[in-house]
mmCIF file with all atom_site columns, C-alpha atoms in Angstrom:
data_model
loop_
_atom_site.group_PDB
_atom_site.id
_atom_site.type_symbol
_atom_site.label_atom_id
_atom_site.label_alt_id
_atom_site.label_comp_id
_atom_site.label_asym_id
_atom_site.label_entity_id
_atom_site.label_seq_id
_atom_site.pdbx_PDB_ins_code
_atom_site.Cartn_x
_atom_site.Cartn_y
_atom_site.Cartn_z
_atom_site.occupancy
_atom_site.B_iso_or_equiv
_atom_site.pdbx_formal_charge
_atom_site.auth_seq_id
_atom_site.auth_comp_id
_atom_site.auth_asym_id
_atom_site.auth_atom_id
_atom_site.pdbx_PDB_model_num
ATOM 1   C CA . MET A 1 1   ? 117.326 47.516 167.476 1.00 61.00 ? 1   MET A CA 1
ATOM 2   C CA . THR A 1 2   ? 118.681 43.761 166.961 1.00 75.00 ? 2   THR A CA 1
ATOM 3   C CA . ALA A 1 3   ? 121.685 43.876 164.448 1.00 82.00 ? 3   ALA A CA 1
ATOM 4   C CA . THR A 1 4   ? 121.352 41.492 161.256 1.00 90.00 ? 4   THR A CA 1
ATOM 5   C CA . ALA A 1 5   ? 124.826 41.171 159.655 1.00 97.00 ? 5   ALA A CA 1
ATOM 6   C CA . THR A 1 6   ? 127.759 39.845 159.819 1.00 98.00 ? 6   THR A CA 1
ATOM 7   C CA . ARG A 1 7   ? 130.909 41.319 161.315 1.00 98.00 ? 7   ARG A CA 1
ATOM 8   C CA . PHE A 1 8   ? 134.400 39.904 159.856 1.00 98.00 ? 8   PHE A CA 1
ATOM 9   C CA . LEU A 1 9   ? 137.072 41.613 162.291 1.00 98.00 ? 9   LEU A CA 1
ATOM 10  C CA . HIS A 1 10  ? 140.753 41.064 161.840 1.00 98.00 ? 10  HIS A CA 1
ATOM 11  C CA . LEU A 1 11  ? 143.524 41.627 163.933 1.00 98.00 ? 11  LEU A CA 1
ATOM 12  C CA . VAL A 1 12  ? 146.990 42.276 163.003 1.00 98.00 ? 12  VAL A CA 1
ATOM 13  C CA . ARG A 1 13  ? 150.100 43.077 165.517 1.00 98.00 ? 13  ARG A CA 1
ATOM 14  C CA . HIS A 1 14  ? 152.468 45.929 164.062 1.00 98.00 ? 14  HIS A CA 1
ATOM 15  C CA . GLY A 1 15  ? 155.700 45.008 162.395 1.00 98.00 ? 15  GLY A CA 1
ATOM 16  C CA . GLU A 1 16  ? 158.439 44.345 163.669 1.00 98.00 ? 16  GLU A CA 1
ATOM 17  C CA . ALA A 1 17  ? 159.703 47.696 165.918 1.00 97.00 ? 17  ALA A CA 1
ATOM 18  C CA . THR A 1 18  ? 162.536 49.569 165.564 1.00 96.00 ? 18  THR A CA 1
ATOM 19  C CA . PRO A 1 19  ? 164.346 48.926 169.620 1.00 94.00 ? 19  PRO A CA 1
ATOM 20  C CA . ASP A 1 20  ? 163.572 52.377 170.350 1.00 93.00 ? 20  ASP A CA 1
ATOM 21  C CA . GLU A 1 21  ? 159.814 52.064 168.891 1.00 90.00 ? 21  GLU A CA 1
ATOM 22  C CA . SER A 1 22  ? 160.068 55.133 166.374 1.00 91.00 ? 22  SER A CA 1
ATOM 23  C CA . GLY A 1 23  ? 159.018 53.139 164.016 1.00 94.00 ? 23  GLY A CA 1
ATOM 24  C CA . LEU A 1 24  ? 159.169 49.640 161.467 1.00 98.00 ? 24  LEU A CA 1
ATOM 25  C CA . THR A 1 25  ? 162.852 47.887 161.109 1.00 98.00 ? 25  THR A CA 1
ATOM 26  C CA . GLU A 1 26  ? 163.448 47.123 157.049 1.00 98.00 ? 26  GLU A CA 1
ATOM 27  C CA . ASN A 1 27  ? 161.165 43.538 158.299 1.00 98.00 ? 27  ASN A CA 1
ATOM 28  C CA . GLY A 1 28  ? 158.823 44.790 160.183 1.00 98.00 ? 28  GLY A CA 1
ATOM 29  C CA . ARG A 1 29  ? 158.006 46.790 156.747 1.00 98.00 ? 29  ARG A CA 1
ATOM 30  C CA . ARG A 1 30  ? 157.892 43.762 154.566 1.00 98.00 ? 30  ARG A CA 1
ATOM 31  C CA . GLN A 1 31  ? 155.818 42.477 156.511 1.00 98.00 ? 31  GLN A CA 1
ATOM 32  C CA . ALA A 1 32  ? 153.533 44.455 156.455 1.00 98.00 ? 32  ALA A CA 1
ATOM 33  C CA . THR A 1 33  ? 153.628 44.821 152.798 1.00 98.00 ? 33  THR A CA 1
ATOM 34  C CA . LEU A 1 34  ? 153.590 41.548 152.037 1.00 98.00 ? 34  LEU A CA 1
ATOM 35  C CA . LEU A 1 35  ? 150.143 41.051 154.911 1.00 98.00 ? 35  LEU A CA 1
ATOM 36  C CA . GLY A 1 36  ? 148.983 44.605 152.641 1.00 98.00 ? 36  GLY A CA 1
ATOM 37  C CA . ARG A 1 37  ? 149.032 41.721 149.896 1.00 98.00 ? 37  ARG A CA 1
ATOM 38  C CA . ARG A 1 38  ? 147.677 38.706 151.021 1.00 98.00 ? 38  ARG A CA 1
ATOM 39  C CA . LEU A 1 39  ? 144.894 41.080 151.982 1.00 98.00 ? 39  LEU A CA 1
ATOM 40  C CA . GLN A 1 40  ? 143.846 41.960 148.505 1.00 98.00 ? 40  GLN A CA 1
ATOM 41  C CA . GLY A 1 41  ? 140.309 41.151 147.920 1.00 95.00 ? 41  GLY A CA 1
ATOM 42  C CA . ILE A 1 42  ? 138.797 41.652 151.209 1.00 97.00 ? 42  ILE A CA 1
ATOM 43  C CA . PRO A 1 43  ? 136.273 43.786 150.639 1.00 97.00 ? 43  PRO A CA 1
ATOM 44  C CA . PHE A 1 44  ? 137.164 46.392 154.260 1.00 98.00 ? 44  PHE A CA 1
ATOM 45  C CA . ALA A 1 45  ? 135.071 49.036 155.770 1.00 97.00 ? 45  ALA A CA 1
ATOM 46  C CA . ALA A 1 46  ? 137.984 50.591 157.376 1.00 98.00 ? 46  ALA A CA 1
ATOM 47  C CA . ILE A 1 47  ? 141.682 50.423 158.932 1.00 98.00 ? 47  ILE A CA 1
ATOM 48  C CA . HIS A 1 48  ? 141.642 51.386 162.773 1.00 98.00 ? 48  HIS A CA 1
ATOM 49  C CA . HIS A 1 49  ? 145.339 51.780 164.056 1.00 98.00 ? 49  HIS A CA 1
ATOM 50  C CA . GLY A 1 50  ? 147.074 52.514 167.521 1.00 97.00 ? 50  GLY A CA 1
ATOM 51  C CA . PRO A 1 51  ? 148.187 55.979 167.910 1.00 97.00 ? 51  PRO A CA 1
ATOM 52  C CA . LEU A 1 52  ? 151.958 54.325 168.454 1.00 97.00 ? 52  LEU A CA 1
ATOM 53  C CA . PRO A 1 53  ? 154.247 55.092 165.168 1.00 98.00 ? 53  PRO A CA 1
ATOM 54  C CA . ARG A 1 54  ? 154.924 51.088 164.792 1.00 98.00 ? 54  ARG A CA 1
ATOM 55  C CA . ALA A 1 55  ? 150.991 50.663 164.263 1.00 98.00 ? 55  ALA A CA 1
ATOM 56  C CA . GLU A 1 56  ? 150.238 53.895 162.132 1.00 98.00 ? 56  GLU A CA 1
ATOM 57  C CA . GLU A 1 57  ? 153.319 52.898 160.030 1.00 98.00 ? 57  GLU A CA 1
ATOM 58  C CA . THR A 1 58  ? 151.939 48.765 159.855 1.00 98.00 ? 58  THR A CA 1
ATOM 59  C CA . ALA A 1 59  ? 148.415 50.658 158.765 1.00 98.00 ? 59  ALA A CA 1
ATOM 60  C CA . ARG A 1 60  ? 149.807 52.531 156.404 1.00 98.00 ? 60  ARG A CA 1
ATOM 61  C CA . LEU A 1 61  ? 151.655 50.183 154.622 1.00 98.00 ? 61  LEU A CA 1
ATOM 62  C CA . ILE A 1 62  ? 148.820 47.707 154.723 1.00 98.00 ? 62  ILE A CA 1
ATOM 63  C CA . GLY A 1 63  ? 147.017 50.406 153.313 1.00 98.00 ? 63  GLY A CA 1
ATOM 64  C CA . SER A 1 64  ? 148.734 50.556 150.175 1.00 97.00 ? 64  SER A CA 1
ATOM 65  C CA . GLU A 1 65  ? 148.258 47.488 148.828 1.00 98.00 ? 65  GLU A CA 1
ATOM 66  C CA . LEU A 1 66  ? 144.631 47.957 149.059 1.00 97.00 ? 66  LEU A CA 1
ATOM 67  C CA . ASP A 1 67  ? 141.724 49.832 146.743 1.00 90.00 ? 67  ASP A CA 1
ATOM 68  C CA . GLY A 1 68  ? 141.145 52.977 148.664 1.00 92.00 ? 68  GLY A CA 1
ATOM 69  C CA . VAL A 1 69  ? 140.268 51.904 152.052 1.00 97.00 ? 69  VAL A CA 1
ATOM 70  C CA . PRO A 1 70  ? 140.150 54.574 154.424 1.00 97.00 ? 70  PRO A CA 1
ATOM 71  C CA . LEU A 1 71  ? 142.561 54.560 157.764 1.00 98.00 ? 71  LEU A CA 1
ATOM 72  C CA . HIS A 1 72  ? 141.546 55.675 161.149 1.00 98.00 ? 72  HIS A CA 1
ATOM 73  C CA . ARG A 1 73  ? 143.405 56.574 164.218 1.00 98.00 ? 73  ARG A CA 1
ATOM 74  C CA . SER A 1 74  ? 141.851 55.590 167.184 1.00 98.00 ? 74  SER A CA 1
ATOM 75  C CA . SER A 1 75  ? 142.983 55.159 170.890 1.00 96.00 ? 75  SER A CA 1
ATOM 76  C CA . LEU A 1 76  ? 141.131 52.013 171.644 1.00 98.00 ? 76  LEU A CA 1
ATOM 77  C CA . ALA A 1 77  ? 143.452 50.488 169.515 1.00 98.00 ? 77  ALA A CA 1
ATOM 78  C CA . GLY A 1 78  ? 146.673 51.242 171.348 1.00 96.00 ? 78  GLY A CA 1
ATOM 79  C CA . ASP A 1 79  ? 149.085 50.091 173.348 1.00 94.00 ? 79  ASP A CA 1
ATOM 80  C CA . TYR A 1 80  ? 147.432 49.604 176.967 1.00 94.00 ? 80  TYR A CA 1
ATOM 81  C CA . VAL A 1 81  ? 146.849 46.879 179.819 1.00 95.00 ? 81  VAL A CA 1
ATOM 82  C CA . PRO A 1 82  ? 143.435 45.957 179.248 1.00 97.00 ? 82  PRO A CA 1
ATOM 83  C CA . HIS A 1 83  ? 142.929 44.465 182.377 1.00 96.00 ? 83  HIS A CA 1
ATOM 84  C CA . VAL A 1 84  ? 144.988 43.921 185.526 1.00 94.00 ? 84  VAL A CA 1
ATOM 85  C CA . PRO A 1 85  ? 143.752 40.357 187.760 1.00 95.00 ? 85  PRO A CA 1
ATOM 86  C CA . HIS A 1 86  ? 143.764 40.041 191.287 1.00 94.00 ? 86  HIS A CA 1
ATOM 87  C CA . ARG A 1 87  ? 146.159 37.226 192.489 1.00 96.00 ? 87  ARG A CA 1
ATOM 88  C CA . ASP A 1 88  ? 143.369 34.920 194.265 1.00 96.00 ? 88  ASP A CA 1
ATOM 89  C CA . GLU A 1 89  ? 142.067 34.950 190.145 1.00 96.00 ? 89  GLU A CA 1
ATOM 90  C CA . LEU A 1 90  ? 144.970 33.815 189.038 1.00 97.00 ? 90  LEU A CA 1
ATOM 91  C CA . PRO A 1 91  ? 146.224 30.230 188.264 1.00 96.00 ? 91  PRO A CA 1
ATOM 92  C CA . PRO A 1 92  ? 148.374 29.894 191.523 1.00 96.00 ? 92  PRO A CA 1
ATOM 93  C CA . GLU A 1 93  ? 150.918 28.425 189.478 1.00 96.00 ? 93  GLU A CA 1
ATOM 94  C CA . SER A 1 94  ? 151.375 31.278 187.105 1.00 95.00 ? 94  SER A CA 1
ATOM 95  C CA . ALA A 1 95  ? 149.590 33.969 189.520 1.00 97.00 ? 95  ALA A CA 1
ATOM 96  C CA . ASP A 1 96  ? 153.450 35.230 190.145 1.00 96.00 ? 96  ASP A CA 1
ATOM 97  C CA . LEU A 1 97  ? 154.284 35.133 186.770 1.00 95.00 ? 97  LEU A CA 1
ATOM 98  C CA . PHE A 1 98  ? 151.979 37.343 185.334 1.00 96.00 ? 98  PHE A CA 1
ATOM 99  C CA . LEU A 1 99  ? 151.921 39.485 188.567 1.00 94.00 ? 99  LEU A CA 1
ATOM 100 C CA . ARG A 1 100 ? 155.388 40.449 188.070 1.00 93.00 ? 100 ARG A CA 1
ATOM 101 C CA . PHE A 1 101 ? 154.637 40.846 184.062 1.00 92.00 ? 101 PHE A CA 1
ATOM 102 C CA . LEU A 1 102 ? 152.044 43.241 184.938 1.00 92.00 ? 102 LEU A CA 1
ATOM 103 C CA . ALA A 1 103 ? 153.978 45.111 187.974 1.00 89.00 ? 103 ALA A CA 1
ATOM 104 C CA . GLY A 1 104 ? 156.711 46.775 185.276 1.00 83.00 ? 104 GLY A CA 1
ATOM 105 C CA . ALA A 1 105 ? 153.311 48.376 183.687 1.00 80.00 ? 105 ALA A CA 1
ATOM 106 C CA . GLY A 1 106 ? 153.407 52.117 183.843 1.00 75.00 ? 106 GLY A CA 1
ATOM 107 C CA . GLU A 1 107 ? 150.203 53.480 186.648 1.00 76.00 ? 107 GLU A CA 1
ATOM 108 C CA . GLU A 1 108 ? 149.078 55.462 184.014 1.00 74.00 ? 108 GLU A CA 1
ATOM 109 C CA . GLU A 1 109 ? 148.041 52.356 181.396 1.00 75.00 ? 109 GLU A CA 1
ATOM 110 C CA . ARG A 1 110 ? 147.579 49.910 184.248 1.00 76.00 ? 110 ARG A CA 1
ATOM 111 C CA . GLU A 1 111 ? 144.799 53.585 185.491 1.00 80.00 ? 111 GLU A CA 1
ATOM 112 C CA . HIS A 1 112 ? 143.068 53.655 182.167 1.00 90.00 ? 112 HIS A CA 1
ATOM 113 C CA . GLY A 1 113 ? 143.565 50.716 180.283 1.00 95.00 ? 113 GLY A CA 1
ATOM 114 C CA . PRO A 1 114 ? 140.279 48.450 181.680 1.00 96.00 ? 114 PRO A CA 1
ATOM 115 C CA . ALA A 1 115 ? 138.128 51.519 180.626 1.00 96.00 ? 115 ALA A CA 1
ATOM 116 C CA . LEU A 1 116 ? 140.001 51.810 177.205 1.00 97.00 ? 116 LEU A CA 1
ATOM 117 C CA . ALA A 1 117 ? 139.431 48.075 176.904 1.00 98.00 ? 117 ALA A CA 1
ATOM 118 C CA . ARG A 1 118 ? 135.240 47.903 177.561 1.00 97.00 ? 118 ARG A CA 1
ATOM 119 C CA . ARG A 1 119 ? 135.426 50.619 175.304 1.00 98.00 ? 119 ARG A CA 1
ATOM 120 C CA . ALA A 1 120 ? 136.953 48.630 172.384 1.00 98.00 ? 120 ALA A CA 1
ATOM 121 C CA . LEU A 1 121 ? 134.789 45.478 172.885 1.00 98.00 ? 121 LEU A CA 1
ATOM 122 C CA . ASP A 1 122 ? 131.892 48.060 172.084 1.00 97.00 ? 122 ASP A CA 1
ATOM 123 C CA . ARG A 1 123 ? 133.242 49.454 169.121 1.00 98.00 ? 123 ARG A CA 1
ATOM 124 C CA . PHE A 1 124 ? 135.552 46.525 167.777 1.00 98.00 ? 124 PHE A CA 1
ATOM 125 C CA . THR A 1 125 ? 133.203 43.344 168.295 1.00 98.00 ? 125 THR A CA 1
ATOM 126 C CA . GLY A 1 126 ? 129.626 41.708 167.718 1.00 97.00 ? 126 GLY A CA 1
ATOM 127 C CA . PRO A 1 127 ? 127.298 42.019 164.681 1.00 97.00 ? 127 PRO A CA 1
ATOM 128 C CA . VAL A 1 128 ? 126.458 45.035 162.310 1.00 97.00 ? 128 VAL A CA 1
ATOM 129 C CA . ASP A 1 129 ? 123.218 46.684 161.394 1.00 95.00 ? 129 ASP A CA 1
ATOM 130 C CA . GLY A 1 130 ? 122.080 46.063 157.858 1.00 92.00 ? 130 GLY A CA 1
ATOM 131 C CA . GLU A 1 131 ? 122.116 44.259 154.969 1.00 90.00 ? 131 GLU A CA 1
ATOM 132 C CA . GLN A 1 132 ? 125.770 43.790 154.053 1.00 95.00 ? 132 GLN A CA 1
ATOM 133 C CA . ASP A 1 133 ? 128.315 41.334 156.146 1.00 97.00 ? 133 ASP A CA 1
ATOM 134 C CA . ARG A 1 134 ? 131.240 44.087 157.475 1.00 97.00 ? 134 ARG A CA 1
ATOM 135 C CA . HIS A 1 135 ? 134.435 43.905 156.963 1.00 98.00 ? 135 HIS A CA 1
ATOM 136 C CA . GLU A 1 136 ? 136.728 45.816 159.284 1.00 98.00 ? 136 GLU A CA 1
ATOM 137 C CA . LEU A 1 137 ? 141.192 45.610 160.045 1.00 98.00 ? 137 LEU A CA 1
ATOM 138 C CA . VAL A 1 138 ? 142.686 46.884 163.680 1.00 98.00 ? 138 VAL A CA 1
ATOM 139 C CA . VAL A 1 139 ? 145.950 47.162 163.140 1.00 98.00 ? 139 VAL A CA 1
ATOM 140 C CA . THR A 1 140 ? 147.670 46.856 167.000 1.00 98.00 ? 140 THR A CA 1
ATOM 141 C CA . HIS A 1 141 ? 149.339 45.699 169.898 1.00 97.00 ? 141 HIS A CA 1
ATOM 142 C CA . ASN A 1 142 ? 149.662 42.052 170.752 1.00 96.00 ? 142 ASN A CA 1
ATOM 143 C CA . PHE A 1 143 ? 147.592 43.063 173.501 1.00 96.00 ? 143 PHE A CA 1
ATOM 144 C CA . LEU A 1 144 ? 144.485 44.497 172.415 1.00 98.00 ? 144 LEU A CA 1
ATOM 145 C CA . VAL A 1 145 ? 144.601 41.455 170.091 1.00 98.00 ? 145 VAL A CA 1
ATOM 146 C CA . ALA A 1 146 ? 144.783 38.745 173.258 1.00 98.00 ? 146 ALA A CA 1
ATOM 147 C CA . TRP A 1 147 ? 141.883 41.031 175.157 1.00 98.00 ? 147 TRP A CA 1
ATOM 148 C CA . LEU A 1 148 ? 139.391 41.049 171.916 1.00 98.00 ? 148 LEU A CA 1
ATOM 149 C CA . VAL A 1 149 ? 140.788 36.427 171.539 1.00 98.00 ? 149 VAL A CA 1
ATOM 150 C CA . ARG A 1 150 ? 140.273 35.731 175.077 1.00 98.00 ? 150 ARG A CA 1
ATOM 151 C CA . ASP A 1 151 ? 136.501 38.162 174.793 1.00 98.00 ? 151 ASP A CA 1
ATOM 152 C CA . ALA A 1 152 ? 136.222 35.771 172.058 1.00 98.00 ? 152 ALA A CA 1
ATOM 153 C CA . LEU A 1 153 ? 136.364 32.137 173.681 1.00 97.00 ? 153 LEU A CA 1
ATOM 154 C CA . TYR A 1 154 ? 134.537 33.847 176.611 1.00 97.00 ? 154 TYR A CA 1
ATOM 155 C CA . ALA A 1 155 ? 137.353 33.444 178.555 1.00 98.00 ? 155 ALA A CA 1
ATOM 156 C CA . PRO A 1 156 ? 137.973 34.747 181.390 1.00 97.00 ? 156 PRO A CA 1
ATOM 157 C CA . GLU A 1 157 ? 139.068 38.763 182.019 1.00 97.00 ? 157 GLU A CA 1
ATOM 158 C CA . TRP A 1 158 ? 142.664 37.758 183.123 1.00 97.00 ? 158 TRP A CA 1
ATOM 159 C CA . ARG A 1 159 ? 143.295 35.083 180.375 1.00 97.00 ? 159 ARG A CA 1
ATOM 160 C CA . TRP A 1 160 ? 144.411 37.866 177.794 1.00 98.00 ? 160 TRP A CA 1
ATOM 161 C CA . LEU A 1 161 ? 147.953 37.295 179.641 1.00 97.00 ? 161 LEU A CA 1
ATOM 162 C CA . GLY A 1 162 ? 149.580 34.213 177.713 1.00 93.00 ? 162 GLY A CA 1
ATOM 163 C CA . LEU A 1 163 ? 148.196 35.034 174.932 1.00 95.00 ? 163 LEU A CA 1
ATOM 164 C CA . ASN A 1 164 ? 150.849 36.384 172.435 1.00 94.00 ? 164 ASN A CA 1
ATOM 165 C CA . HIS A 1 165 ? 150.859 36.757 168.671 1.00 96.00 ? 165 HIS A CA 1
ATOM 166 C CA . ALA A 1 166 ? 153.813 37.462 166.178 1.00 97.00 ? 166 ALA A CA 1
ATOM 167 C CA . ASN A 1 167 ? 153.900 40.946 164.094 1.00 98.00 ? 167 ASN A CA 1
ATOM 168 C CA . ALA A 1 168 ? 151.946 40.872 161.743 1.00 98.00 ? 168 ALA A CA 1
ATOM 169 C CA . ALA A 1 169 ? 150.567 37.758 161.977 1.00 98.00 ? 169 ALA A CA 1
ATOM 170 C CA . LEU A 1 170 ? 146.077 37.870 161.189 1.00 98.00 ? 170 LEU A CA 1
ATOM 171 C CA . THR A 1 171 ? 143.967 36.892 163.568 1.00 98.00 ? 171 THR A CA 1
ATOM 172 C CA . VAL A 1 172 ? 140.249 36.830 162.218 1.00 98.00 ? 172 VAL A CA 1
ATOM 173 C CA . ILE A 1 173 ? 137.240 36.526 164.275 1.00 98.00 ? 173 ILE A CA 1
ATOM 174 C CA . ARG A 1 174 ? 133.162 36.376 162.893 1.00 98.00 ? 174 ARG A CA 1
ATOM 175 C CA . TYR A 1 175 ? 130.928 37.873 164.188 1.00 98.00 ? 175 TYR A CA 1
ATOM 176 C CA . PRO A 1 176 ? 127.638 36.344 163.019 1.00 97.00 ? 176 PRO A CA 1
ATOM 177 C CA . PRO A 1 177 ? 124.128 37.830 164.503 1.00 96.00 ? 177 PRO A CA 1
ATOM 178 C CA . ASP A 1 178 ? 122.732 34.486 165.456 1.00 92.00 ? 178 ASP A CA 1
ATOM 179 C CA . ARG A 1 179 ? 125.149 32.660 167.890 1.00 95.00 ? 179 ARG A CA 1
ATOM 180 C CA . PRO A 1 180 ? 127.943 32.964 169.239 1.00 97.00 ? 180 PRO A CA 1
ATOM 181 C CA . ALA A 1 181 ? 131.893 35.036 167.746 1.00 98.00 ? 181 ALA A CA 1
ATOM 182 C CA . SER A 1 182 ? 133.599 32.026 166.183 1.00 98.00 ? 182 SER A CA 1
ATOM 183 C CA . VAL A 1 183 ? 137.588 32.841 166.001 1.00 98.00 ? 183 VAL A CA 1
ATOM 184 C CA . LEU A 1 184 ? 138.448 31.742 162.498 1.00 98.00 ? 184 LEU A CA 1
ATOM 185 C CA . LEU A 1 185 ? 142.388 32.450 162.249 1.00 97.00 ? 185 LEU A CA 1
ATOM 186 C CA . THR A 1 186 ? 144.688 32.963 165.575 1.00 97.00 ? 186 THR A CA 1
ATOM 187 C CA . ASN A 1 187 ? 148.618 34.152 164.545 1.00 97.00 ? 187 ASN A CA 1
ATOM 188 C CA . ASP A 1 188 ? 148.674 32.504 160.963 1.00 98.00 ? 188 ASP A CA 1
ATOM 189 C CA . MET A 1 189 ? 151.798 34.072 159.680 1.00 98.00 ? 189 MET A CA 1
ATOM 190 C CA . ARG A 1 190 ? 151.761 32.284 156.738 1.00 97.00 ? 190 ARG A CA 1
ATOM 191 C CA . HIS A 1 191 ? 151.702 35.349 154.316 1.00 98.00 ? 191 HIS A CA 1
ATOM 192 C CA . LEU A 1 192 ? 155.394 35.838 155.501 1.00 98.00 ? 192 LEU A CA 1
ATOM 193 C CA . PRO A 1 193 ? 158.217 34.408 154.391 1.00 98.00 ? 193 PRO A CA 1
ATOM 194 C CA . ALA A 1 194 ? 159.775 31.544 157.077 1.00 96.00 ? 194 ALA A CA 1
ATOM 195 C CA . ASP A 1 195 ? 163.175 34.233 158.132 1.00 95.00 ? 195 ASP A CA 1
ATOM 196 C CA . LEU A 1 196 ? 159.716 36.855 158.866 1.00 97.00 ? 196 LEU A CA 1
ATOM 197 C CA . ARG A 1 197 ? 157.905 34.510 161.258 1.00 97.00 ? 197 ARG A CA 1
ATOM 198 C CA . TRP A 1 198 ? 157.641 34.896 164.577 1.00 95.00 ? 198 TRP A CA 1
ATOM 199 C CA . THR A 1 199 ? 159.853 38.059 165.152 1.00 95.00 ? 199 THR A CA 1
ATOM 200 C CA . GLY A 1 200 ? 158.067 39.710 168.732 1.00 88.00 ? 200 GLY A CA 1
ATOM 201 C CA . PHE A 1 201 ? 158.246 35.936 170.447 1.00 85.00 ? 201 PHE A CA 1
ATOM 202 C CA . PRO A 1 202 ? 161.158 34.268 172.618 1.00 81.00 ? 202 PRO A CA 1
ATOM 203 C CA . PRO A 1 203 ? 163.414 31.962 169.724 1.00 80.00 ? 203 PRO A CA 1
ATOM 204 C CA . GLU A 1 204 ? 162.398 28.649 172.513 1.00 78.00 ? 204 GLU A CA 1
ATOM 205 C CA . GLN A 1 205 ? 158.928 29.937 171.548 1.00 81.00 ? 205 GLN A CA 1
ATOM 206 C CA . HIS A 1 206 ? 159.037 29.391 167.304 1.00 83.00 ? 206 HIS A CA 1
ATOM 207 C CA . VAL A 1 207 ? 157.348 26.636 165.345 1.00 81.00 ? 207 VAL A CA 1
#
């Protein structure tokens, strides 16, 4: 059966986390609340969030600003490496940099991440059945946002690397039934005051 309605996938990296990643900082809580206020009025069918505390707390704070949107905990929205490239997939000038970065990932994350990433594509992307467009929010981590943006742009699998997103930044991808996906927003922080923007990025990348 051919899907007949458009999915709007809203992707959010969790708010700023404490050093031990057991939850959010005060700034992270403010980021999540302000993002929730920005999203008021959007008819979300669901909020999906990863199982780690920083994503779960972000989703709960966003949800408290919305009207009765159900929250769903999902390992597919977790923090994992979606694809581990071979050297010959990578641009020669950046291959060493990326491979050193990936070497820091745990063996379990490297082993199970790609399967989770494929399932995330099946679950969260593409048009939907029915007559009504669907809006879904996924509160997750930088790697999955990058993986889904890469897919929407039909970029090679390795290209999730180097696509970075700030804490509580908003990315929106549109999946219509009759044309390719389009990235409507990416790394959008307009709902945050200047002192809450660009957390999660090194200072030299702030703009």
